């Protein structure tokens, strides 16, 4: 692969989150050469030079509607081709009935189930495939619990790039079917996501594939930060008071933090929203560190187990940035049980029409908890991020509805011949609430 040349962008350097040293993108391929794999890099920009290109007026005049409208603050030269799948500028819905049910004022739903491969991960994978193309990579690869893989496979398919995937064999069927349909080579690792991650790292080193792994490739948070840009642009260049999002590896919450921080640095928003990372009780590495004050870099991995496969991570790869996102914005980590996560699927769907997979519904479960505990006030504007579609994990939605007693009403076609039976049966149809 050729070295990455970002000289024509507003990127100044890559700064290590551990030692603070700055590196040229040509020299530091993924992580800090001094610190190794834990030395995750953070992309730095020259905000003064980028400012004239990143104004509300300039963006309003942009003909680019998706995430590439924010290219002045992305690590990609203006001339670099991007995958054709339309990524970003997903809807931001006002959800007044959900807000009322929670006793809150304004609840907004950022609906990233609407991305081309049906999850938030498209924002990062689109950038990964663009960067791989720029470097002339022979193939792109990632380890994933499912969505990052589907996103990479879909983006790769859209550009004709070979794609290699490592998933835990336990990933939901829909996600694996999606990978195979996109034509990726899929290795189903009989083990955990964390083990699939290590195998992918070794494979990329050996084969020279472009590595999209979360919490290793420094550019993935840059793609993900576009959601924060969109939320503020959609709100008329204001920021919400608080944002809730499911956290596994911590890259999404780190990306949101970066996006809001970019806007604050440019003076486009007045203050940062508080960021709340929602973790499943069975995968609560960061919530534990937050509560005990333990350094996430030194804490021992846990054994992760949750119905929300997309936020199942025994050792969150982006734990340093994720902890900083929460601590620096005055937010917190919120822990929710699997049954609260499952409950949030029909809760969100019936109140807003947005159908989310467990990890995405976790944002609502976390908000419900936080509202009960007084972490958010009724006058505040709160945004929850629906990070993935409910169609990704139909079994979980079925379980959630069954637990609520929501079931189909069986009906024989013969009922048409008997008006009385028909009336009786239809009486069961209550208006949905
Ligand atoms: C990946 C993912 C998350 C969590 O993102 P992290 O960066 O791993 O914290 C949440 N929801 C969905 C649907 C995801 O695919
Ligand atoms: Zn370093």
CSV table of C-alpha atoms and ligand atoms in Angstrom, one decimal:
chain,number,residue,atom,x,y,z
A,1,UNK,CA,0.0,0.0,0.0
A,2,UNK,CA,1.1,3.5,-0.7
A,3,UNK,CA,1.6,5.9,2.3
A,4,UNK,CA,-1.3,8.2,3.0
A,5,UNK,CA,-0.7,11.7,1.8
A,6,UNK,CA,-3.1,14.2,3.4
A,7,UNK,CA,-1.1,17.3,2.4
A,8,UNK,CA,-4.0,18.8,0.5
A,9,UNK,CA,-6.4,18.5,3.4
A,10,UNK,CA,-6.7,20.5,6.6
A,11,UNK,CA,-5.2,17.6,8.6
A,12,UNK,CA,-2.1,18.7,10.4
A,13,UNK,CA,-1.0,15.5,12.2
A,14,UNK,CA,-2.1,12.4,14.1
A,15,UNK,CA,-1.7,12.7,17.9
A,16,UNK,CA,-1.3,9.7,20.2
A,17,UNK,CA,-3.9,9.5,23.0
A,18,UNK,CA,-1.2,7.9,25.2
A,19,UNK,CA,2.1,9.8,24.8
A,20,UNK,CA,0.7,12.9,23.1
A,21,UNK,CA,3.3,12.8,20.3
A,22,UNK,CA,2.2,14.0,16.8
A,23,UNK,CA,2.9,11.9,13.7
A,24,UNK,CA,2.6,12.5,10.0
A,25,UNK,CA,-0.1,10.3,8.4
A,26,UNK,CA,2.6,9.0,6.0
A,27,UNK,CA,4.6,7.6,9.0
A,28,UNK,CA,1.9,6.3,11.4
A,29,UNK,CA,-0.2,3.9,9.4
A,30,UNK,CA,-2.7,3.2,12.1
A,31,UNK,CA,-1.4,3.5,15.7
A,32,UNK,CA,1.4,5.4,17.4
A,33,UNK,CA,4.8,3.9,16.3
A,34,UNK,CA,6.1,4.5,19.8
A,35,UNK,CA,3.2,3.1,21.9
A,36,UNK,CA,2.0,0.2,19.7
A,37,UNK,CA,-1.5,-1.0,19.5
A,38,UNK,CA,-2.8,0.9,22.5
A,39,UNK,CA,-1.5,4.1,21.1
A,40,UNK,CA,-4.7,5.1,19.3
A,41,UNK,CA,-4.2,8.3,17.2
A,42,UNK,CA,-6.5,11.3,17.0
A,43,UNK,CA,-6.6,13.3,13.8
A,44,UNK,CA,-5.7,17.0,14.3
A,45,UNK,CA,-6.9,19.8,12.0
A,46,UNK,CA,-5.9,23.3,11.2
A,47,UNK,CA,-9.3,24.9,12.2
A,48,UNK,CA,-8.2,28.4,11.2
A,49,UNK,CA,-7.6,27.3,7.7
A,50,UNK,CA,-10.6,25.1,7.5
A,51,UNK,CA,-13.0,27.7,9.0
A,52,UNK,CA,-13.9,29.6,5.7
A,53,UNK,CA,-14.9,26.3,4.1
A,54,UNK,CA,-17.0,25.1,7.0
A,55,UNK,CA,-19.5,27.8,7.6
A,56,UNK,CA,-23.3,27.5,7.8
A,57,UNK,CA,-23.6,29.5,4.5
A,58,UNK,CA,-21.0,27.4,2.7
A,59,UNK,CA,-22.7,24.2,3.9
A,60,UNK,CA,-26.2,25.5,2.9
A,61,UNK,CA,-24.8,26.1,-0.6
A,62,UNK,CA,-23.3,22.7,-0.8
A,63,UNK,CA,-24.8,20.4,-3.4
A,64,UNK,CA,-23.4,17.4,-1.6
A,65,UNK,CA,-26.2,16.1,0.7
A,66,UNK,CA,-24.6,13.2,2.6
A,67,UNK,CA,-21.6,13.0,4.9
A,68,UNK,CA,-19.2,14.2,2.2
A,69,UNK,CA,-20.6,17.7,2.6
A,70,UNK,CA,-18.3,17.9,5.6
A,71,UNK,CA,-15.1,17.1,3.7
A,72,UNK,CA,-13.2,20.2,4.9
A,73,UNK,CA,-13.1,18.5,8.3
A,74,UNK,CA,-12.5,15.0,7.0
A,75,UNK,CA,-9.1,13.2,6.4
A,76,UNK,CA,-9.7,12.9,2.6
A,77,UNK,CA,-8.4,15.0,-0.2
A,78,UNK,CA,-11.1,16.9,-2.2
A,79,UNK,CA,-10.3,14.9,-5.3
A,80,UNK,CA,-10.4,11.4,-3.7
A,81,UNK,CA,-13.3,9.3,-5.0
A,82,UNK,CA,-15.8,8.0,-2.4
A,83,UNK,CA,-18.2,5.0,-2.5
A,84,UNK,CA,-21.4,5.7,-4.4
A,85,UNK,CA,-23.8,4.5,-1.7
A,86,UNK,CA,-25.5,7.5,-0.2
A,87,UNK,CA,-24.3,7.8,3.4
A,88,UNK,CA,-25.2,10.2,6.1
A,89,UNK,CA,-27.8,13.0,6.5
A,90,UNK,CA,-30.1,10.6,8.2
A,91,UNK,CA,-33.3,12.0,9.6
A,92,UNK,CA,-33.5,13.7,13.0
A,93,UNK,CA,-37.0,13.2,14.3
A,94,UNK,CA,-38.8,15.1,17.0
A,95,UNK,CA,-40.5,12.5,19.2
A,96,UNK,CA,-43.1,14.3,21.3
A,97,UNK,CA,-45.0,11.1,22.3
A,98,UNK,CA,-41.9,9.4,23.4
A,99,UNK,CA,-40.8,12.6,25.3
A,100,UNK,CA,-44.2,12.7,27.1
A,101,UNK,CA,-43.9,9.0,28.0
A,102,UNK,CA,-40.6,9.8,29.6
A,103,UNK,CA,-41.7,13.0,31.3
A,104,UNK,CA,-39.2,15.0,29.3
A,105,UNK,CA,-39.6,18.1,27.1
A,106,UNK,CA,-37.9,17.4,23.8
A,107,UNK,CA,-36.5,14.1,22.7
A,108,UNK,CA,-34.9,13.8,19.2
A,109,UNK,CA,-34.2,10.5,17.5
A,110,UNK,CA,-31.2,10.4,15.1
A,111,UNK,CA,-32.2,7.6,12.8
A,112,UNK,CA,-29.1,5.8,11.5
A,113,UNK,CA,-31.1,2.7,10.8
A,114,UNK,CA,-31.6,4.5,7.5
A,115,UNK,CA,-28.0,4.2,6.3
A,116,UNK,CA,-27.3,2.1,3.2
A,117,UNK,CA,-26.4,-1.0,5.0
A,118,UNK,CA,-28.8,-0.2,7.9
A,119,UNK,CA,-26.3,0.9,10.6
A,120,UNK,CA,-24.3,3.9,11.9
A,121,UNK,CA,-21.1,2.0,10.8
A,122,UNK,CA,-21.6,3.1,7.2
A,123,UNK,CA,-20.2,6.5,8.2
A,124,UNK,CA,-16.8,4.9,9.1
A,125,UNK,CA,-16.8,2.2,6.5
A,126,UNK,CA,-17.4,4.6,3.6
A,127,UNK,CA,-14.3,6.6,4.7
A,128,UNK,CA,-12.3,3.3,5.1
A,129,UNK,CA,-13.1,2.2,1.6
A,130,UNK,CA,-12.2,5.7,0.2
A,131,UNK,CA,-8.9,5.7,2.1
A,132,UNK,CA,-8.1,2.1,1.0
A,133,UNK,CA,-8.7,3.2,-2.6
A,134,UNK,CA,-6.4,6.2,-2.1
A,135,UNK,CA,-3.6,3.9,-0.9
A,136,UNK,CA,-4.1,1.3,-3.6
A,137,UNK,CA,-5.0,-1.5,-1.2
A,138,UNK,CA,-5.6,-5.0,-2.6
A,139,UNK,CA,-8.5,-5.6,-0.2
A,140,UNK,CA,-10.2,-4.2,2.9
A,141,UNK,CA,-10.7,-6.2,6.1
A,142,UNK,CA,-12.3,-5.9,9.5
A,143,UNK,CA,-13.3,-7.8,12.6
A,144,UNK,CA,-16.8,-7.0,13.7
A,145,UNK,CA,-19.8,-8.1,15.8
A,146,UNK,CA,-21.7,-7.7,12.5
A,147,UNK,CA,-22.5,-4.1,11.6
A,148,UNK,CA,-19.1,-2.8,10.9
A,149,UNK,CA,-18.6,-5.8,8.7
A,150,UNK,CA,-21.8,-5.4,6.8
A,151,UNK,CA,-21.0,-1.7,6.3
A,152,UNK,CA,-17.5,-2.5,5.0
A,153,UNK,CA,-18.8,-5.3,2.8
A,154,UNK,CA,-21.5,-3.1,1.3
A,155,UNK,CA,-19.2,-0.1,0.7
A,156,UNK,CA,-16.6,-2.4,-0.8
A,157,UNK,CA,-19.2,-4.0,-3.1
A,158,UNK,CA,-20.3,-0.6,-4.3
A,159,UNK,CA,-16.7,0.1,-5.5
A,160,UNK,CA,-15.7,-3.4,-6.5
A,161,UNK,CA,-13.1,-3.7,-3.7
A,162,UNK,CA,-12.3,-7.2,-2.4
A,163,UNK,CA,-13.4,-7.5,1.3
A,164,UNK,CA,-12.5,-10.0,4.1
A,165,UNK,CA,-14.5,-10.2,7.3
A,166,UNK,CA,-13.9,-11.9,10.7
A,167,UNK,CA,-17.1,-12.2,12.8
A,168,UNK,CA,-17.9,-14.3,15.9
A,169,UNK,CA,-19.9,-17.3,14.7
A,170,UNK,CA,-22.6,-16.2,17.1
A,171,UNK,CA,-23.4,-13.0,15.1
A,172,UNK,CA,-27.1,-12.7,14.2
A,173,UNK,CA,-28.1,-14.5,11.0
A,174,UNK,CA,-29.3,-11.4,9.2
A,175,UNK,CA,-25.9,-9.8,9.6
A,176,UNK,CA,-24.0,-12.8,8.3
A,177,UNK,CA,-26.5,-13.2,5.4
A,178,UNK,CA,-25.9,-9.6,4.5
A,179,UNK,CA,-22.1,-10.1,4.3
A,180,UNK,CA,-22.4,-13.1,2.1
A,181,UNK,CA,-24.9,-11.3,-0.2
A,182,UNK,CA,-22.4,-8.5,-0.6
A,183,UNK,CA,-19.8,-11.0,-1.8
A,184,UNK,CA,-17.4,-10.7,1.1
A,185,UNK,CA,-15.1,-13.5,2.2
A,186,UNK,CA,-16.4,-14.3,5.7
A,187,UNK,CA,-14.5,-16.1,8.4
A,188,UNK,CA,-16.9,-17.1,11.3
A,189,UNK,CA,-14.6,-17.3,14.3
A,190,UNK,CA,-15.7,-19.9,16.9
A,191,UNK,CA,-15.0,-17.5,19.7
A,192,UNK,CA,-15.6,-13.9,20.8
A,193,UNK,CA,-15.4,-10.6,19.0
A,194,UNK,CA,-12.2,-9.9,20.8
A,195,UNK,CA,-10.6,-13.1,19.4
A,196,UNK,CA,-11.9,-12.3,15.9
A,197,UNK,CA,-10.3,-8.8,16.3
A,198,UNK,CA,-6.9,-10.3,17.1
A,199,UNK,CA,-7.1,-12.7,14.1
A,200,UNK,CA,-8.0,-9.8,11.8
A,201,UNK,CA,-5.0,-7.8,13.0
A,202,UNK,CA,-2.7,-10.7,12.2
A,203,UNK,CA,-4.3,-11.3,8.8
A,204,UNK,CA,-3.9,-7.7,7.8
A,205,UNK,CA,-0.3,-7.6,8.8
A,206,UNK,CA,0.4,-10.8,6.9
A,207,UNK,CA,-1.6,-10.0,3.8
A,208,UNK,CA,-1.2,-6.2,3.5
A,209,UNK,CA,-5.0,-5.6,3.5
A,210,UNK,CA,-6.4,-2.3,4.6
A,211,UNK,CA,-7.4,-2.7,8.2
A,212,UNK,CA,-10.7,-1.0,9.3
A,213,UNK,CA,-10.6,-2.4,12.8
A,214,UNK,CA,-12.4,-0.1,15.3
A,215,UNK,CA,-10.1,1.5,17.9
A,216,UNK,CA,-7.1,0.8,15.7
A,217,UNK,CA,-7.7,2.6,12.5
A,218,UNK,CA,-7.7,6.3,13.6
A,219,UNK,CA,-9.9,7.5,10.8
A,220,UNK,CA,-13.1,5.6,11.8
A,221,UNK,CA,-14.0,8.1,14.5
A,222,UNK,CA,-13.6,10.8,11.9
A,223,UNK,CA,-16.3,9.2,9.7
A,224,UNK,CA,-18.5,8.7,12.7
A,225,UNK,CA,-18.2,12.4,13.8
A,226,UNK,CA,-20.3,13.4,10.8
A,227,UNK,CA,-23.4,12.4,12.9
A,228,UNK,CA,-22.6,15.2,15.3
A,229,UNK,CA,-22.2,17.6,12.5
A,230,UNK,CA,-25.6,16.6,11.1
A,231,UNK,CA,-27.4,16.8,14.4
A,232,UNK,CA,-26.3,20.4,14.9
A,233,UNK,CA,-26.9,21.4,11.3
A,234,UNK,CA,-30.4,19.8,11.5
A,235,UNK,CA,-31.0,21.8,14.7
A,236,UNK,CA,-30.1,25.1,13.0
A,237,UNK,CA,-26.5,25.1,14.4
A,238,UNK,CA,-27.4,24.4,18.0
A,239,UNK,CA,-26.4,21.4,20.0
A,240,UNK,CA,-28.7,19.2,22.1
A,241,UNK,CA,-28.2,19.3,25.9
A,242,UNK,CA,-27.5,15.6,26.1
A,243,UNK,CA,-26.9,12.7,23.7
A,244,UNK,CA,-27.4,9.0,24.5
A,245,UNK,CA,-25.8,6.2,22.5
A,246,UNK,CA,-25.1,2.6,23.0
A,247,UNK,CA,-21.4,1.9,23.7
A,248,UNK,CA,-19.4,-1.3,22.9
A,249,UNK,CA,-15.9,-0.4,21.7
A,250,UNK,CA,-16.6,3.2,22.3
A,251,UNK,CA,-15.7,4.5,18.8
A,252,UNK,CA,-19.2,6.0,18.1
A,253,UNK,CA,-19.3,8.0,21.3
A,254,UNK,CA,-15.7,9.1,20.7
A,255,UNK,CA,-16.7,10.1,17.2
A,256,UNK,CA,-19.7,12.1,18.4
A,257,UNK,CA,-17.4,13.8,20.9
A,258,UNK,CA,-14.9,14.7,18.2
A,259,UNK,CA,-17.7,16.1,16.0
A,260,UNK,CA,-19.1,18.3,18.7
A,261,UNK,CA,-15.6,19.4,19.7
A,262,UNK,CA,-14.8,20.3,16.1
A,263,UNK,CA,-17.9,22.5,15.9
A,264,UNK,CA,-17.1,24.1,19.3
A,265,UNK,CA,-13.6,24.8,18.0
A,266,UNK,CA,-15.0,26.6,15.0
A,267,UNK,CA,-17.5,28.5,17.1
A,268,UNK,CA,-20.5,26.9,15.4
A,269,UNK,CA,-22.0,25.7,18.7
A,270,UNK,CA,-21.7,27.5,22.0
A,271,UNK,CA,-21.3,24.5,24.3
A,272,UNK,CA,-20.8,20.8,24.2
A,273,UNK,CA,-23.7,18.4,24.9
A,274,UNK,CA,-23.3,16.0,27.8
A,275,UNK,CA,-22.5,12.6,26.3
A,276,UNK,CA,-24.1,9.5,27.9
A,277,UNK,CA,-22.7,6.1,27.1
A,278,UNK,CA,-25.2,3.3,27.5
A,279,UNK,CA,-23.8,-0.1,28.3
A,280,UNK,CA,-25.5,-3.5,28.8
A,281,UNK,CA,-25.1,-4.8,32.3
A,282,UNK,CA,-23.4,-7.9,30.8
A,283,UNK,CA,-20.9,-5.8,28.9
A,284,UNK,CA,-20.2,-2.9,31.2
A,285,UNK,CA,-16.4,-2.5,31.2
A,286,UNK,CA,-16.5,1.3,30.8
A,287,UNK,CA,-19.4,1.8,33.2
A,288,UNK,CA,-17.4,-0.1,35.9
A,289,UNK,CA,-14.3,2.0,35.3
A,290,UNK,CA,-16.4,5.2,35.4
A,291,UNK,CA,-17.9,4.3,38.7
A,292,UNK,CA,-14.7,3.0,40.4
A,293,UNK,CA,-12.4,5.6,38.9
A,294,UNK,CA,-10.2,2.8,37.5
A,295,UNK,CA,-8.0,3.6,34.6
A,296,UNK,CA,-9.6,1.9,31.5
A,297,UNK,CA,-6.1,1.3,30.1
A,298,UNK,CA,-5.2,-0.9,33.1
A,299,UNK,CA,-8.5,-2.5,34.0
A,300,UNK,CA,-8.7,-6.2,33.2
A,301,UNK,CA,-11.0,-7.4,30.3
A,302,UNK,CA,-14.4,-8.7,31.4
A,303,UNK,CA,-16.4,-11.5,29.9
A,304,UNK,CA,-19.1,-9.8,27.8
A,305,UNK,CA,-22.5,-11.3,27.4
A,306,UNK,CA,-25.6,-9.4,26.3
A,307,UNK,CA,-28.6,-9.7,23.9
A,308,UNK,CA,-27.3,-6.5,22.3
A,309,UNK,CA,-24.5,-8.1,20.2
A,310,UNK,CA,-23.4,-4.8,18.7
A,311,UNK,CA,-22.3,-3.5,22.1
A,312,UNK,CA,-20.8,-6.7,23.4
A,313,UNK,CA,-17.1,-6.0,24.1
A,314,UNK,CA,-15.0,-7.4,26.9
A,315,UNK,CA,-12.2,-4.9,26.3
A,316,UNK,CA,-13.6,-1.8,24.5
A,317,UNK,CA,-11.0,-1.0,21.9
A,318,UNK,CA,-11.6,2.8,22.0
A,319,UNK,CA,-11.9,2.9,25.8
A,320,UNK,CA,-9.6,5.8,26.3
A,321,UNK,CA,-11.4,8.1,23.9
A,322,UNK,CA,-14.8,6.9,25.1
A,323,UNK,CA,-14.0,7.6,28.7
A,324,UNK,CA,-12.8,11.1,27.7
A,325,UNK,CA,-16.0,11.8,25.8
A,326,UNK,CA,-18.1,11.1,28.8
A,327,UNK,CA,-15.9,12.7,31.5
A,328,UNK,CA,-15.0,15.8,29.5
A,329,UNK,CA,-18.6,16.6,28.7
A,330,UNK,CA,-20.0,16.0,32.2
A,331,UNK,CA,-22.0,13.0,31.1
A,332,UNK,CA,-21.8,9.5,32.5
A,333,UNK,CA,-22.1,5.9,31.6
A,334,UNK,CA,-25.5,4.3,32.2
A,335,UNK,CA,-25.9,0.6,32.8
A,336,UNK,CA,-29.1,-1.2,31.6
A,337,UNK,CA,-30.2,-4.8,31.9
A,338,UNK,CA,-31.0,-6.9,28.8
A,339,UNK,CA,-34.7,-6.9,29.6
A,340,UNK,CA,-34.7,-3.1,29.6
A,341,UNK,CA,-32.9,-3.1,26.2
A,342,UNK,CA,-35.4,-5.5,24.8
A,343,UNK,CA,-38.3,-3.5,26.1
A,344,UNK,CA,-36.9,-0.4,24.5
A,345,UNK,CA,-37.3,-2.0,21.0
A,346,UNK,CA,-41.1,-1.9,21.0
A,347,UNK,CA,-41.1,1.2,23.1
A,348,UNK,CA,-39.2,3.2,20.5
A,349,UNK,CA,-40.9,1.5,17.6
A,350,UNK,CA,-44.5,2.2,18.9
A,351,UNK,CA,-43.8,5.8,20.0
A,352,UNK,CA,-41.8,6.9,17.0
A,353,UNK,CA,-42.0,4.4,14.1
A,354,UNK,CA,-38.2,3.8,14.3
A,355,UNK,CA,-37.4,0.1,14.4
A,356,UNK,CA,-34.1,-0.5,16.2
A,357,UNK,CA,-31.9,-3.5,16.9
A,358,UNK,CA,-31.0,-4.1,20.6
A,359,UNK,CA,-27.8,-2.0,20.7
A,360,UNK,CA,-29.6,0.9,19.1
A,361,UNK,CA,-32.7,0.6,21.4
A,362,UNK,CA,-30.2,0.6,24.3
A,363,UNK,CA,-29.9,4.4,23.9
A,364,UNK,CA,-33.6,4.7,24.8
A,365,UNK,CA,-33.3,2.2,27.7
A,366,UNK,CA,-30.4,4.4,29.0
A,367,UNK,CA,-32.4,7.6,28.6
A,368,UNK,CA,-35.3,6.0,30.5
A,369,UNK,CA,-32.9,5.2,33.4
A,370,UNK,CA,-31.3,8.6,33.3
A,371,UNK,CA,-34.7,10.3,33.4
A,372,UNK,CA,-35.7,8.3,36.4
A,373,UNK,CA,-32.5,9.1,38.1
A,374,UNK,CA,-32.7,12.8,37.3
A,375,UNK,CA,-29.7,12.9,35.1
A,376,UNK,CA,-31.7,14.8,32.5
A,377,UNK,CA,-34.1,17.7,33.3
A,378,UNK,CA,-37.6,18.1,31.7
A,379,UNK,CA,-36.6,21.4,30.0
A,380,UNK,CA,-33.7,19.9,28.2
A,381,UNK,CA,-33.3,18.8,24.6
A,382,UNK,CA,-32.1,15.2,24.5
A,383,UNK,CA,-31.0,13.2,21.5
A,384,UNK,CA,-30.9,9.5,21.3
A,385,UNK,CA,-29.0,7.8,18.5
A,386,UNK,CA,-30.7,4.8,16.8
A,387,UNK,CA,-27.6,3.2,15.5
A,388,UNK,CA,-28.9,0.2,13.7
A,389,UNK,CA,-32.1,-1.3,12.2
A,390,UNK,CA,-34.4,-3.8,14.0
A,391,UNK,CA,-34.3,-5.9,10.8
A,392,UNK,CA,-30.7,-6.8,11.7
A,393,UNK,CA,-31.9,-9.0,14.6
A,394,UNK,CA,-35.5,-10.1,14.2
A,395,UNK,CA,-35.2,-12.8,16.9
A,396,UNK,CA,-34.6,-10.1,19.5
A,397,UNK,CA,-37.6,-8.1,18.4
A,398,UNK,CA,-39.8,-11.2,18.6
A,399,UNK,CA,-38.6,-11.9,22.1
A,400,UNK,CA,-39.3,-8.3,23.1
A,401,UNK,CA,-42.8,-8.3,21.8
A,402,UNK,CA,-43.6,-11.7,23.3
A,403,UNK,CA,-42.5,-10.4,26.7
A,404,UNK,CA,-45.0,-7.5,26.3
A,405,UNK,CA,-47.8,-9.9,25.3
A,406,UNK,CA,-47.8,-8.4,21.8
A,407,UNK,CA,-48.7,-11.2,19.5
A,408,UNK,CA,-50.6,-11.8,16.3
A,409,UNK,CA,-54.3,-12.7,16.4
A,410,UNK,CA,-54.9,-15.8,14.3
A,411,UNK,CA,-57.8,-15.7,11.9
A,412,UNK,CA,-59.4,-18.2,9.6
A,413,UNK,CA,-60.4,-16.9,6.2
A,414,UNK,CA,-63.8,-18.7,6.7
A,415,UNK,CA,-64.7,-15.8,9.0
A,416,UNK,CA,-65.7,-13.7,6.0
A,417,UNK,CA,-68.9,-15.7,5.7
A,418,UNK,CA,-70.1,-15.0,9.2
A,419,UNK,CA,-70.7,-11.3,10.0
A,420,UNK,CA,-71.1,-11.9,13.7
A,421,UNK,CA,-67.8,-13.8,14.1
A,422,UNK,CA,-66.0,-11.1,12.0
A,423,UNK,CA,-67.4,-8.3,14.2
A,424,UNK,CA,-66.3,-10.2,17.3
A,425,UNK,CA,-62.8,-10.8,16.0
A,426,UNK,CA,-62.3,-7.3,14.9
A,427,UNK,CA,-63.3,-6.0,18.3
A,428,UNK,CA,-59.8,-7.1,19.3
A,429,UNK,CA,-58.3,-4.3,17.2
A,430,UNK,CA,-57.6,-1.5,19.6
A,431,UNK,CA,-56.0,1.7,18.3
A,432,UNK,CA,-52.3,1.4,18.8
A,433,UNK,CA,-50.8,3.8,21.4
B,1,LIG,C1,-21.2,-0.6,16.7
B,1,LIG,C2,-22.5,-0.3,17.2
B,1,LIG,C3,-22.7,0.3,18.5
B,1,LIG,C4,-21.6,0.7,19.4
B,1,LIG,O1,-20.5,1.4,18.8
B,1,LIG,P1,-19.1,1.3,19.4
B,1,LIG,O2,-18.2,2.2,18.6
B,1,LIG,O3,-18.6,-0.1,19.4
B,1,LIG,O4,-19.2,1.8,20.9
B,1,LIG,C5,-24.0,0.6,18.9
B,1,LIG,N1,-25.0,0.2,18.1
B,1,LIG,C6,-24.9,-0.4,16.9
B,1,LIG,C7,-26.1,-0.8,16.2
B,1,LIG,C8,-23.6,-0.7,16.5
B,1,LIG,O5,-23.5,-1.4,15.3
B,2,LIG,ZN1,2.3,7.2,21.5
